[in-house]
Each structure stands twice: as structure tokens, then as C-alpha cells.
Amino acid sequence: MDSLRLGSIKLEGQGNSEESERAYPRDFSSQGCFTDKAAYGRRRAFCARVGRGIHAREIRILRISVIGCGYVGLVTGACFAEIGHDVTCTDNDESKIVTLRAGKLPIYEPHLDALVTKNVREGRLHFMSNPGEAVRSSEAVFICVGTPPLENGDADLSAIDNVARMIATEGGSPKLVVEKSTVPAQTGQELKRALGVYSRKSGANFTVASNPEFLREGTAVTDFLHPDRIVIGVDDDTAAKKLREIYAPILDRKFKCPAHQDKCPAAAAPVFVTTTVNSAELIKHASNSFLAVKISFANALADMCDQLGADVQEVTAAVGMDPRIGPQFLQAGLGFGGFCLPKDVQAFIRLAERVGIDFTLLKAAEQVNRQRVELLLAKARKALWVLKGKKIGLLGLAFKPNTDDIRFSPAIEAAKRFIAEGATLHAFDPQAMEKTRKALPQILLAKNPYEAVKDADAAIVATEWDEFRNLDWKRVYNEMARPLVIDARNFLNPAEMKALGFEYYSFGR
Ligand code: UGA
């Protein structure tokens, strides 16, 4: 594998893309290494199942514990198990462990269900409510706990502090502790210090590394197995070597891809980027913040297009053809939501303030984003005149398609605002109904999209699910009291909608 050092940053990889066009058979490197007899036994059983001898080329199997069974932790744990490691996932929410042990997932994420079931069945993936036990028996611990925003926008790092205390007091032997949760720069330093303080009595030694994730909900499994880069922030070569070993099957593409049936789409091989811990932490925040700026730029551009009679999609399509800009994350509409971009932007702004930098660019991106729901209401008011007493069919609740996640969802924010203005709202989402029912019982949920829009004065498309694109829109037209559609995600075809007879509005088109 090629390796390149730029200043203190080290890059490896960038193989040719032809290789990726086939599915990669699982293959094992020669240094088989087992931490105990049980692991050896499991490996032997595994090798027998995949039809290889134990002395065939082996990957080094590591015993890994993953703390936190949220989106990141579950995907990380299941994918590490899938590429051959022995993984134990733990969570302080006992009910999650009970659910997982019963063979159910607490979240919806494409491919994850099958991956968890298979790896539990094959003995590489375990769920445990006792974090101490999980950590004691592992060489590497991945921290994947939540870092939600505090009132002031700072990331709440108390869960990381609690985990540090637990690892230090219960971990026993030396281990590699990897922060995967999104955290502000310098958290690694604090984590290292905390581990030192909390392990004062036990005297155990811990190495801290940062390994930010770039998974997108809805495509997290494929993102994990086919990353464009794997970033690790380390203080020494031993930690780098261990992380390189953990990711070896992905870097060398030696695994059978569970997400793509025959062959994986062509792509360059992942780059293994080694940096300092501080830089790795910053890379994650900078990536999410840049994406947020890009989206807000497209949204501000859409508002210009509305005023100037241009079409934002024509504009962004041509702008994005410049390889220096790129076509992605220029989709205008209701703005960015979810548990990552909004909180990471806020935390980055706060971090900048703390070190005396006024990151006005980010503040503006955040402000543009906050105005999107308000703009939707303004469009609805303009079309419907008075919102009070009007019936609105809301299509979409999740913050984006292919997930059931409604955290900081612009669709939910819009729903709350319409209800507050006295409108009656009937909503439908292909996956997010259960979570909405629990979190916001005041939103009336329909059985299907047609029921949501029945006798409605307006239909609002708030999440761009394929299911909505493929609706029988003629039927929707017939069901509605007034055939008015506000496409807050700019994903339906305006000409087709108008040809069907709809009064159709979107953002900047
Ligand atoms: C985001 C990043 O894309 C991941 O790389 C990162 O790992 C993850 O956060 C994280 O920090 O864990 P995610 O929150 O799953 O991933 O979703 P995105 O696909 O980034 O979308 C975020 C929001 O932006 C959604 O509400 C989406 O609808 C919106 N968006 C996205 C737009 O409004 N326009 C676009 O062009 C793209």
C-alpha cells in the first residue's frame, strides 16, 4: 500500500478503482493472533464456516468493545464484527440491550438488521449491559456515546467523562481507548487526563486515539464499509498500528460486502489518514460545518432565485459541475436537521468563541438554516391566507429519507409551527411514525400518504422519500380538498405537478 506523509499528516491508500468493481472475498493476513483460547475457538469455527483453514491467511482478530448502542455504536459494532473482529456492544440504557438481545433493533438503518442478526448468530457480536465486563475483555474500546447540545450550544461531554471513569476503574489492563463520538477539538487531551486521574489507584495505562466517523444515517453501513477516508488521530505509532489492523479488511477490501449483492460500486480505495488527536477531532467538526455552509449557501441562493425568477436547481447543477465545488450538498429546501449537523455547527461556533475567534460564516449558515421553516410557513400563509382551521397533509417526518430519526428534524419543527397556528395536521412517514407517536403525540398520524392528504387544503412534502416521488399523484389530486402542494424538498417535477393540475410551490424554482 502506498504511503505519503504531508507535514505531520500521513496518507495511505488510493488504490485503483477497478479493484472495487468486484465483491471482495474475505481473506486473512498471515499473523493470526488470539487473545485467548475462546477467541481462537471462535476464529476456528468462523474459518470452518467460510471454508478456510485456521492457518490460511488470517486477519488479526481483535477483541473490541463499543460503548453506546446508538446509530454510530451499533453500525460500528456490527461492521467490525462483519469484517471478522470479536465485538461486544454495551449501553447504559438497559432497555436497548434487552431489545438487541431479543433480536430487535432500537433504530431503523438499512442493512443493519441483517448484519446484527448474522453476526450475533455467528458468535462475533455480543450485547452486554455490564460495561466493565465488556471493557475488561477487550484490547480496544470505542466510545460511541451521545454528545448532545447544552443550552448554550456547547457539546455535553458528561457521557464521555462517565465512560472515562468506568474504563479507568474497571478496565484493568492497558488498552487503546478510541473516541468515535463527535467531540470538540482537545477532548482527547481531556479524556487522556481524565483516564489518568481516574486510574490513579488501579495504575492501569491507557492510550487515547480519535477516530471520527463520517457515516450518514440511511447509508451508514455502506459508508462504514466503503469509506472515502479513515481518519485516525494518534500520539504514537503503536496506536496507529492497532487501528490500521482493526481497519485492515476495509482498507485492503478483504471482506464480503453484505450491502451489495454482486459487486460494489466503483470507487477509489479508502485513504488511511493519520494525524494528531487534535487535528482528527477538528477534521470531523470542520467536515460537518463545511457541509452545513454548503447547504445554507444553496438555500440563500434559492431565496435569490425566488426573487429573480431563476431556477435554483439549474443554477446549482451548473455551479456543481466545477470540480472545485462539486454537486453534492447543494440541494435547497427545508434545510439541514438531524442529530449531527445542527449540533456540530453550534459546538464549532462555541469552540471558536472560546478561543477568541468570531466564526461569523458559521453563524450565518446557522441563521439561514433557522429561517427555512419560517419561510415554509410564509409560503403556506401566502397560498392559504389563514392557517387556522386549515387541514394540512404532511408527507415526511424524519430529518431525511431512509431513517426513522426525527431529532432536530425540520419536518417536525414545521409540524409544531403549523399546529401552533391552529392548522390541523395529518402526517405520514414510511419509518418515523413510531418515534413521532412517542415524542409528539399531538401530531395526528395517518395510515398512509393518501389518508394524510384526504380532504386537505394543502399537502407539504417535508422529507424526500422515494415513496413520495412514486405516489399516485392523480389519486392525491382527487383526495385533496384543494390540490395545493408545497414541495419543501424541491424533489418533485414542477412541470409534471402543474400538468396534473396542482397549484405547486417549492423553494427557488
Ligand atoms: C452528517 C454527515 O453527512 C456525515 O458525514 C456525518 O458522519 C454525520 O452527519 C455525523 O456527524 O454523524 P447525517 O446527519 O446522517 O450525516 O445526514 P446528512 O446526509 O449530512 O444530512 C443532514 C441534513 O442536511 C438533512 O436534514 C438533509 O436533508 C439536509 N441536506 C443535505 C440538505 O438540506 N441539502 C443537501 O444538499 C444535503
Coordinates of C-alpha atoms and ligand atoms in Angstrom, one line a residue:
M1 CA 0.0 0.0 0.0
D2 CA 1.3 3.5 -0.9
S3 CA 2.0 5.7 2.0
L4 CA 2.5 9.5 1.9
R5 CA 3.5 11.9 4.6
L6 CA 2.4 15.6 4.4
G7 CA 3.8 17.5 7.3
S8 CA 2.6 15.5 10.3
I9 CA -0.4 14.0 8.3
K10 CA 0.2 10.6 6.8
L11 CA -1.9 9.3 4.0
E12 CA -2.1 5.7 2.8
G13 CA -4.2 4.1 0.1
Q14 CA -5.8 5.5 -3.0
G15 CA -5.7 2.2 -4.9
N16 CA -7.2 1.9 -8.4
S17 CA -10.9 1.8 -8.8
E18 CA -11.1 -1.2 -11.0
E19 CA -10.5 -3.4 -8.0
S20 CA -13.6 -2.2 -6.3
E21 CA -15.8 -3.4 -9.1
R22 CA -15.9 -6.9 -7.7
A23 CA -17.1 -8.2 -4.4
Y24 CA -14.2 -8.8 -2.1
P25 CA -13.9 -12.3 -0.7
R26 CA -12.9 -12.5 2.9
D27 CA -9.2 -13.2 3.1
F28 CA -7.0 -13.2 6.1
S29 CA -3.5 -11.9 6.6
S30 CA -0.8 -14.2 8.0
Q31 CA -0.3 -13.0 11.5
G32 CA -3.1 -14.9 13.3
C33 CA -3.2 -13.6 16.8
F34 CA -5.6 -14.7 19.5
T35 CA -6.0 -13.1 22.8
D36 CA -7.4 -16.2 24.5
K37 CA -8.5 -19.7 23.8
A38 CA -12.1 -18.7 23.3
A39 CA -11.2 -16.2 20.6
Y40 CA -9.1 -18.9 18.9
G41 CA -12.0 -21.3 19.1
R42 CA -14.4 -18.7 17.6
R43 CA -11.9 -18.0 14.8
R44 CA -11.6 -21.7 14.1
A45 CA -15.4 -22.1 13.9
F46 CA -15.5 -19.0 11.7
C47 CA -12.8 -20.2 9.3
A48 CA -14.6 -23.5 9.1
R49 CA -17.8 -21.7 8.1
V50 CA -16.2 -19.7 5.4
G51 CA -14.4 -22.7 4.2
R52 CA -10.8 -21.8 5.1
G53 CA -8.3 -23.5 7.4
I54 CA -7.3 -21.7 10.6
H55 CA -3.8 -21.5 9.3
A56 CA -4.9 -19.9 6.0
R57 CA -4.0 -16.2 5.7
E58 CA -5.5 -14.7 8.8
I59 CA -6.5 -11.2 9.7
R60 CA -5.6 -10.3 13.2
I61 CA -8.8 -10.5 15.1
L62 CA -9.2 -8.0 17.9
R63 CA -11.5 -8.0 20.8
I64 CA -13.3 -4.8 20.7
S65 CA -15.8 -3.2 23.0
V66 CA -18.2 -0.5 21.8
I67 CA -19.7 1.8 24.4
G68 CA -23.0 3.2 23.3
C69 CA -25.6 1.4 21.1
G70 CA -26.9 4.4 19.2
Y71 CA -26.6 4.9 15.4
V72 CA -22.9 5.2 15.5
G73 CA -22.2 2.5 18.0
L74 CA -24.5 -0.1 16.5
V75 CA -23.2 0.4 13.0
T76 CA -19.6 0.4 14.2
G77 CA -20.0 -2.7 16.3
A78 CA -21.9 -4.7 13.6
C79 CA -19.5 -3.7 10.9
F80 CA -16.4 -4.5 12.9
A81 CA -17.9 -7.9 13.6
E82 CA -18.8 -8.4 10.0
I83 CA -15.1 -7.8 9.0
G84 CA -14.1 -10.5 11.5
H85 CA -13.5 -8.9 14.9
D86 CA -14.9 -10.1 18.2
V87 CA -17.2 -7.3 19.3
T88 CA -19.1 -6.6 22.5
C89 CA -21.5 -3.6 22.5
T90 CA -22.8 -2.1 25.7
D91 CA -25.1 0.7 26.6
N92 CA -26.2 2.2 29.9
D93 CA -29.8 2.1 28.7
E94 CA -30.7 -1.4 29.8
S95 CA -33.8 -1.5 27.6
K96 CA -31.7 -1.1 24.5
I97 CA -29.6 -4.2 25.4
V98 CA -32.8 -6.1 26.2
T99 CA -34.2 -5.2 22.8
L100 CA -31.0 -6.1 21.0
R101 CA -30.7 -9.4 22.8
A102 CA -34.3 -10.2 21.8
G103 CA -33.1 -9.8 18.2
K104 CA -34.7 -6.4 17.5
L105 CA -33.1 -3.1 16.6
P106 CA -33.9 0.1 18.5
I107 CA -33.4 2.1 15.3
Y108 CA -34.1 1.7 11.6
E109 CA -31.0 1.7 9.4
P110 CA -30.8 -0.1 6.0
H111 CA -28.8 -3.4 6.1
L112 CA -28.2 -3.1 9.9
D113 CA -30.8 -5.6 10.9
A114 CA -29.4 -8.4 8.7
L115 CA -25.9 -7.5 9.8
V116 CA -26.6 -7.7 13.5
T117 CA -28.6 -10.9 13.2
K118 CA -25.9 -12.6 11.2
N119 CA -23.0 -11.6 13.4
V120 CA -24.8 -12.5 16.6
R121 CA -25.7 -15.9 15.1
E122 CA -22.1 -16.4 14.1
G123 CA -20.8 -15.5 17.5
R124 CA -18.8 -12.4 16.7
L125 CA -21.2 -9.8 18.1
H126 CA -22.4 -9.7 21.7
F127 CA -24.6 -7.3 23.7
M128 CA -23.9 -6.7 27.3
S129 CA -25.3 -4.4 29.9
N130 CA -22.2 -4.6 32.1
P131 CA -19.7 -2.2 30.5
G132 CA -16.9 -3.1 32.9
E133 CA -17.0 -6.7 31.8
A134 CA -17.1 -5.7 28.1
V135 CA -14.1 -3.4 28.5
R136 CA -12.1 -5.7 30.7
S137 CA -12.1 -8.4 28.0
S138 CA -11.2 -6.1 25.1
E139 CA -8.0 -4.6 23.7
A140 CA -9.6 -1.6 22.1
V141 CA -12.6 0.4 23.4
F142 CA -14.6 2.6 21.0
I143 CA -16.5 5.3 22.7
C144 CA -19.7 6.0 20.8
V145 CA -21.9 7.8 23.3
G146 CA -24.0 10.8 22.6
T147 CA -22.7 14.3 22.9
P148 CA -26.0 16.3 22.8
P149 CA -26.0 20.1 22.7
L150 CA -26.3 22.0 26.0
E151 CA -28.5 25.1 26.3
N152 CA -25.5 27.3 25.3
G153 CA -24.7 25.2 22.2
D154 CA -21.6 23.5 23.7
A155 CA -21.4 19.8 23.3
D156 CA -22.4 18.0 26.6
L157 CA -19.4 15.7 27.3
S158 CA -20.6 14.3 30.6
A159 CA -21.3 10.9 29.0
I160 CA -17.7 10.7 27.8
D161 CA -16.5 11.7 31.3
N162 CA -18.6 8.9 32.8
V163 CA -17.3 6.4 30.3
A164 CA -13.7 7.5 31.1
R165 CA -14.3 6.9 34.8
M166 CA -15.8 3.4 34.1
I167 CA -12.9 2.4 31.8
A168 CA -10.3 3.7 34.2
T169 CA -11.7 2.0 37.2
E170 CA -12.9 -1.3 35.6
G171 CA -10.7 -1.6 32.6
G172 CA -7.9 -3.4 34.4
S173 CA -5.2 -3.9 31.8
P174 CA -3.8 -1.3 29.3
K175 CA -6.0 -0.6 26.3
L176 CA -6.5 1.6 23.4
V177 CA -9.4 4.0 24.0
V178 CA -10.8 5.4 20.8
E179 CA -13.2 8.4 20.8
K180 CA -15.6 8.0 17.9
S181 CA -18.3 10.3 19.3
T182 CA -18.2 13.7 17.7
V183 CA -16.4 15.9 20.1
P184 CA -14.8 19.4 20.1
A185 CA -11.0 19.6 19.5
Q186 CA -8.9 19.0 22.6
T187 CA -11.5 16.5 24.1
G188 CA -8.9 13.7 23.5
Q189 CA -6.5 15.6 25.7
E190 CA -9.1 15.9 28.4
L191 CA -10.0 12.2 28.0
K192 CA -6.4 11.2 28.4
R193 CA -6.1 13.4 31.5
A194 CA -9.4 12.0 33.0
L195 CA -8.3 8.4 32.4
G196 CA -5.0 9.2 34.2
V197 CA -6.8 10.8 37.1
Y198 CA -9.5 8.1 37.5
S199 CA -6.9 5.2 37.2
R200 CA -4.6 6.7 39.8
K201 CA -5.4 3.8 42.2
S202 CA -5.5 1.0 39.7
G203 CA -2.4 2.2 37.9
A204 CA -3.7 0.9 34.5
N205 CA -2.3 2.6 31.4
F206 CA -4.5 3.8 28.5
T207 CA -3.7 5.2 25.1
V208 CA -6.2 7.6 23.6
A209 CA -6.9 7.9 19.9
S210 CA -9.5 9.8 17.9
N211 CA -11.3 8.1 15.0
P212 CA -14.1 10.4 13.8
E213 CA -16.9 8.8 11.9
F214 CA -18.3 10.2 8.6
L215 CA -21.4 7.9 8.5
R216 CA -24.6 9.3 7.1
E217 CA -27.8 8.0 8.5
G218 CA -29.6 6.0 5.9
T219 CA -26.4 4.8 4.3
A220 CA -24.3 4.2 7.4
V221 CA -23.5 0.6 6.7
T222 CA -22.2 1.2 3.2
D223 CA -20.4 4.3 4.4
F224 CA -18.6 2.3 7.0
L225 CA -17.6 -0.5 4.7
H226 CA -16.7 1.7 1.7
P227 CA -15.3 4.9 3.3
D228 CA -13.5 7.5 1.2
R229 CA -11.1 8.0 4.2
I230 CA -10.5 6.6 7.6
V231 CA -9.1 9.3 9.8
I232 CA -7.2 8.4 12.9
G233 CA -5.7 10.9 15.4
V234 CA -2.9 9.3 17.5
D235 CA 0.0 10.1 19.7
D236 CA 2.2 7.2 18.9
D237 CA 2.9 4.5 16.2
T238 CA 1.6 1.6 18.4
A239 CA -1.9 3.1 18.4
A240 CA -1.8 3.8 14.7
K241 CA -0.7 0.2 14.0
K242 CA -3.5 -1.2 16.1
L243 CA -6.1 1.0 14.3
R244 CA -4.6 0.0 11.0
E245 CA -5.0 -3.6 12.0
I246 CA -8.6 -3.1 13.0
Y247 CA -9.5 -1.5 9.7
A248 CA -7.3 -3.8 7.6
P249 CA -10.1 -5.7 5.9
I250 CA -11.8 -2.5 4.9
L251 CA -8.5 -0.8 3.8
D252 CA -7.4 -3.9 1.8
R253 CA -11.0 -4.6 0.8
K254 CA -10.9 -8.1 2.0
F255 CA -14.4 -8.7 3.2
K256 CA -17.6 -9.9 1.5
C257 CA -19.8 -6.9 1.2
P258 CA -23.2 -7.5 2.8
A259 CA -24.7 -4.4 1.2
H260 CA -24.1 -5.0 -2.4
Q261 CA -25.2 -8.3 -3.9
D262 CA -22.9 -9.0 -6.8
K263 CA -20.4 -6.2 -7.0
C264 CA -19.7 -3.0 -5.1
P265 CA -19.9 0.3 -7.0
A266 CA -16.6 1.5 -8.4
A267 CA -14.7 3.8 -6.1
A268 CA -11.2 4.7 -5.1
A269 CA -9.7 2.7 -2.3
P270 CA -10.1 4.3 1.1
V271 CA -7.3 6.6 2.3
F272 CA -5.9 6.0 5.8
V273 CA -5.2 9.4 7.2
T274 CA -3.0 9.6 10.3
T275 CA -3.0 12.9 12.2
T276 CA -2.6 14.2 15.7
V277 CA -5.6 13.7 18.0
N278 CA -6.5 17.4 17.9
S279 CA -6.4 17.5 14.1
A280 CA -8.6 14.4 13.8
E281 CA -11.2 16.0 16.1
L282 CA -11.1 19.2 14.1
I283 CA -11.4 17.3 10.8
K284 CA -14.8 15.9 11.9
H285 CA -16.2 19.3 13.1
A286 CA -14.8 21.0 10.0
S287 CA -16.3 18.5 7.6
N288 CA -19.8 18.8 9.1
S289 CA -19.6 22.5 9.3
F290 CA -18.5 22.9 5.7
L291 CA -21.4 20.7 4.6
A292 CA -23.8 22.9 6.6
V293 CA -22.3 26.0 5.0
K294 CA -22.8 24.5 1.6
I295 CA -26.4 23.7 2.2
S296 CA -27.1 27.1 3.6
F297 CA -25.4 28.7 0.6
A298 CA -27.8 26.7 -1.7
N299 CA -30.7 27.8 0.4
A300 CA -29.8 31.5 0.3
L301 CA -29.3 31.1 -3.4
A302 CA -32.8 29.6 -3.7
D303 CA -34.2 32.7 -2.0
M304 CA -32.4 34.9 -4.5
C305 CA -33.8 32.7 -7.3
D306 CA -37.3 33.2 -6.0
Q307 CA -36.9 36.9 -6.2
L308 CA -35.1 37.0 -9.5
G309 CA -37.1 34.4 -11.4
A310 CA -34.3 31.9 -11.8
D311 CA -34.3 28.1 -11.1
V312 CA -32.0 27.2 -8.2
Q313 CA -31.6 23.6 -9.5
E314 CA -30.4 24.8 -12.9
V315 CA -28.0 27.2 -11.1
T316 CA -26.6 24.6 -8.6
A317 CA -26.4 21.9 -11.2
A318 CA -24.1 24.1 -13.3
V319 CA -22.2 25.5 -10.4
G320 CA -21.6 22.0 -9.0
M321 CA -20.0 20.9 -12.3
D322 CA -16.9 22.8 -11.3
P323 CA -14.8 20.1 -9.6
R324 CA -13.6 22.7 -7.1
I325 CA -17.2 23.0 -5.9
G326 CA -18.8 19.6 -6.6
P327 CA -22.5 18.8 -7.0
Q328 CA -23.3 17.4 -3.5
F329 CA -25.0 19.1 -0.6
L330 CA -26.4 21.9 -2.8
Q331 CA -30.0 20.7 -2.5
A332 CA -32.1 23.7 -1.4
G333 CA -35.3 23.3 0.6
L334 CA -36.2 23.0 4.2
G335 CA -32.6 23.0 5.5
F336 CA -30.4 20.7 7.5
G337 CA -31.6 18.8 10.6
G338 CA -30.7 15.6 12.4
F339 CA -28.5 15.0 15.4
C340 CA -25.2 15.9 13.7
L341 CA -25.1 19.0 11.5
P342 CA -27.1 21.4 13.7
K343 CA -25.3 20.4 16.9
D344 CA -21.9 20.2 15.4
V345 CA -22.2 23.6 13.8
Q346 CA -23.3 25.1 17.2
A347 CA -20.5 23.4 19.0
F348 CA -17.9 24.6 16.5
I349 CA -19.2 28.2 16.8
R350 CA -18.9 27.8 20.6
L351 CA -15.4 26.3 20.4
A352 CA -14.3 29.2 18.1
E353 CA -15.7 31.7 20.6
R354 CA -13.8 30.0 23.4
V355 CA -10.5 30.5 21.6
G356 CA -11.4 34.1 20.7
I357 CA -12.4 33.6 17.0
D358 CA -15.7 35.0 15.7
F359 CA -16.7 32.4 13.1
T360 CA -19.3 34.6 11.5
L361 CA -19.5 32.4 8.4
L362 CA -20.8 29.5 10.5
K363 CA -23.2 31.8 12.4
A364 CA -24.7 32.9 9.1
A365 CA -25.1 29.3 7.9
E366 CA -26.9 28.5 11.1
Q367 CA -29.1 31.6 10.8
V368 CA -30.0 30.8 7.2
N369 CA -31.0 27.3 8.3
R370 CA -33.1 28.5 11.2
Q371 CA -35.2 30.6 8.7
R372 CA -36.1 27.7 6.5
V373 CA -39.2 26.6 8.5
E374 CA -40.3 30.2 8.9
L375 CA -40.1 30.5 5.1
L376 CA -42.2 27.4 4.6
L377 CA -44.9 28.9 6.9
A378 CA -44.7 32.2 4.9
K379 CA -45.2 30.3 1.7
A380 CA -48.2 28.4 3.2
R381 CA -49.7 31.6 4.6
K382 CA -49.4 33.3 1.2
A383 CA -51.1 30.4 -0.5
L384 CA -53.8 29.6 2.1
W385 CA -54.2 33.1 3.5
V386 CA -55.2 32.0 7.1
L387 CA -53.7 28.8 8.5
K388 CA -56.1 28.5 11.4
G389 CA -58.7 25.8 10.7
K390 CA -56.9 24.6 7.6
K391 CA -56.2 20.9 7.1
I392 CA -52.7 20.1 6.1
G393 CA -51.3 16.7 4.9
L394 CA -47.7 16.4 5.9
L395 CA -45.6 14.0 4.0
G396 CA -42.4 13.2 5.8
L397 CA -41.3 13.5 9.5
A398 CA -37.8 12.1 9.5
F399 CA -35.0 14.6 9.1
K400 CA -34.0 12.9 5.9
P401 CA -35.1 9.8 3.9
N402 CA -34.1 6.2 4.8
T403 CA -34.1 6.8 8.5
D404 CA -36.6 6.9 11.4
D405 CA -34.6 9.6 13.1
I406 CA -36.7 12.7 14.0
R407 CA -34.1 14.5 16.1
F408 CA -33.9 18.2 15.1
S409 CA -36.0 17.3 12.0
P410 CA -37.1 20.4 10.1
A411 CA -40.3 18.4 9.3
I412 CA -41.2 18.1 12.9
E413 CA -40.3 21.7 13.6
A414 CA -42.7 22.7 10.8
A415 CA -45.4 20.4 12.1
K416 CA -45.2 22.1 15.5
R417 CA -45.4 25.5 14.0
F418 CA -48.5 24.6 11.8
I419 CA -50.2 23.2 14.9
A420 CA -49.4 26.2 16.9
E421 CA -51.0 28.4 14.3
G422 CA -54.2 26.4 14.6
A423 CA -54.0 24.2 11.5
T424 CA -55.0 20.5 11.7
L425 CA -52.1 18.3 10.6
H426 CA -52.2 14.7 9.4
A427 CA -48.8 13.3 8.8
F428 CA -47.3 10.2 7.3
D429 CA -43.7 8.9 7.1
P430 CA -42.6 5.5 5.9
Q431 CA -40.3 4.9 9.0
A432 CA -40.6 7.7 11.6
M433 CA -44.2 7.1 12.8
E434 CA -43.3 5.2 15.9
K435 CA -40.8 7.7 17.1
T436 CA -43.2 10.6 16.3
R437 CA -46.0 8.9 18.2
K438 CA -43.9 8.7 21.3
A439 CA -42.2 12.1 21.1
L440 CA -45.1 14.2 19.7
P441 CA -48.5 12.7 20.4
Q442 CA -50.2 15.9 19.3
I443 CA -49.3 15.1 15.6
L444 CA -52.2 13.1 14.1
L445 CA -50.7 10.2 12.2
A446 CA -52.3 8.8 9.0
K447 CA -52.2 5.2 7.9
N448 CA -50.8 6.0 4.5
P449 CA -49.9 9.1 2.4
Y450 CA -53.3 9.1 0.8
E451 CA -55.1 9.3 4.1
A452 CA -52.8 12.1 5.2
V453 CA -53.8 14.3 2.3
K454 CA -57.5 13.3 2.3
D455 CA -59.7 16.5 2.2
A456 CA -56.6 18.6 2.9
D457 CA -56.2 22.2 1.9
A458 CA -52.5 21.7 1.3
A459 CA -50.0 18.9 1.1
I460 CA -46.5 19.6 2.3
V461 CA -43.6 17.3 1.3
A462 CA -41.1 17.7 4.1
T463 CA -38.8 14.6 3.6
E464 CA -37.8 13.4 0.2
W465 CA -38.7 9.7 0.5
D466 CA -38.8 7.8 -2.8
E467 CA -42.2 6.5 -1.7
F468 CA -43.5 10.1 -2.1
R469 CA -41.9 10.5 -5.5
N470 CA -43.7 7.4 -6.6
L471 CA -47.1 8.2 -5.2
D472 CA -50.1 8.1 -7.5
W473 CA -50.3 11.9 -7.7
K474 CA -53.5 11.8 -9.7
R475 CA -55.1 10.0 -6.7
V476 CA -53.6 12.6 -4.4
Y477 CA -55.1 15.3 -6.6
N478 CA -58.5 13.6 -6.3
E479 CA -58.3 13.1 -2.5
M480 CA -57.4 16.7 -1.6
A481 CA -60.0 19.4 -0.9
R482 CA -57.7 21.9 -2.7
P483 CA -54.9 20.5 -4.9
L484 CA -52.1 22.6 -3.5
V485 CA -48.6 21.1 -2.9
I486 CA -45.7 22.8 -1.2
D487 CA -42.6 20.8 -2.0
A488 CA -40.2 21.8 0.7
R489 CA -37.5 19.5 -0.5
N490 CA -37.6 20.5 -4.2
F491 CA -37.7 16.9 -5.3
L492 CA -40.9 16.7 -7.4
N493 CA -41.0 17.8 -11.0
P494 CA -42.7 21.2 -11.2
A495 CA -43.9 20.8 -14.8
E496 CA -45.4 17.4 -14.1
M497 CA -47.1 18.5 -11.0
K498 CA -48.6 21.5 -12.8
A499 CA -49.6 19.3 -15.7
L500 CA -51.6 17.2 -13.2
G501 CA -53.4 20.4 -12.2
F502 CA -51.7 21.1 -8.9
E503 CA -51.0 24.5 -7.6
Y504 CA -47.3 23.8 -6.9
Y505 CA -44.7 25.7 -4.9
S506 CA -41.1 24.9 -4.0
F507 CA -38.0 26.8 -2.9
G508 CA -36.3 28.8 -5.6
R509 CA -37.9 27.2 -8.7
Ligands
UGA1 C1 -23.9 14.0 8.6 C2 -22.7 14.0 7.7 O1 -23.1 14.0 6.3 C3 -21.9 12.7 8.0 O2 -20.7 12.7 7.2 C4 -21.5 12.6 9.5 O3 -20.8 11.5 9.8 C5 -22.8 12.7 10.3 O4 -23.5 13.9 10.0 C6 -22.4 12.7 11.7 O5 -21.8 13.6 12.2 O6 -22.6 11.7 12.4 P1 -26.4 12.9 8.6 O7 -26.7 13.8 9.7 O8 -26.7 11.5 8.7 O9 -24.8 12.9 8.3 O10 -27.1 13.5 7.3 P2 -26.7 14.3 6.0 O11 -26.9 13.4 4.8 O12 -25.5 15.1 6.2 O13 -27.9 15.4 6.0 C7 -28.1 16.3 7.1 C8 -29.2 17.2 6.8 O14 -28.9 18.1 5.7 C9 -30.5 16.5 6.4 O15 -31.6 17.2 7.1 C10 -30.7 16.7 4.9 O16 -32.0 16.7 4.5 C11 -30.0 18.1 4.8 N1 -29.5 18.3 3.4 C12 -28.5 17.6 2.9 C13 -30.0 19.4 2.7 O17 -30.9 20.1 3.1 N2 -29.4 19.6 1.4 C14 -28.4 18.9 0.9 O18 -28.0 19.1 -0.2 C15 -27.9 17.8 1.7

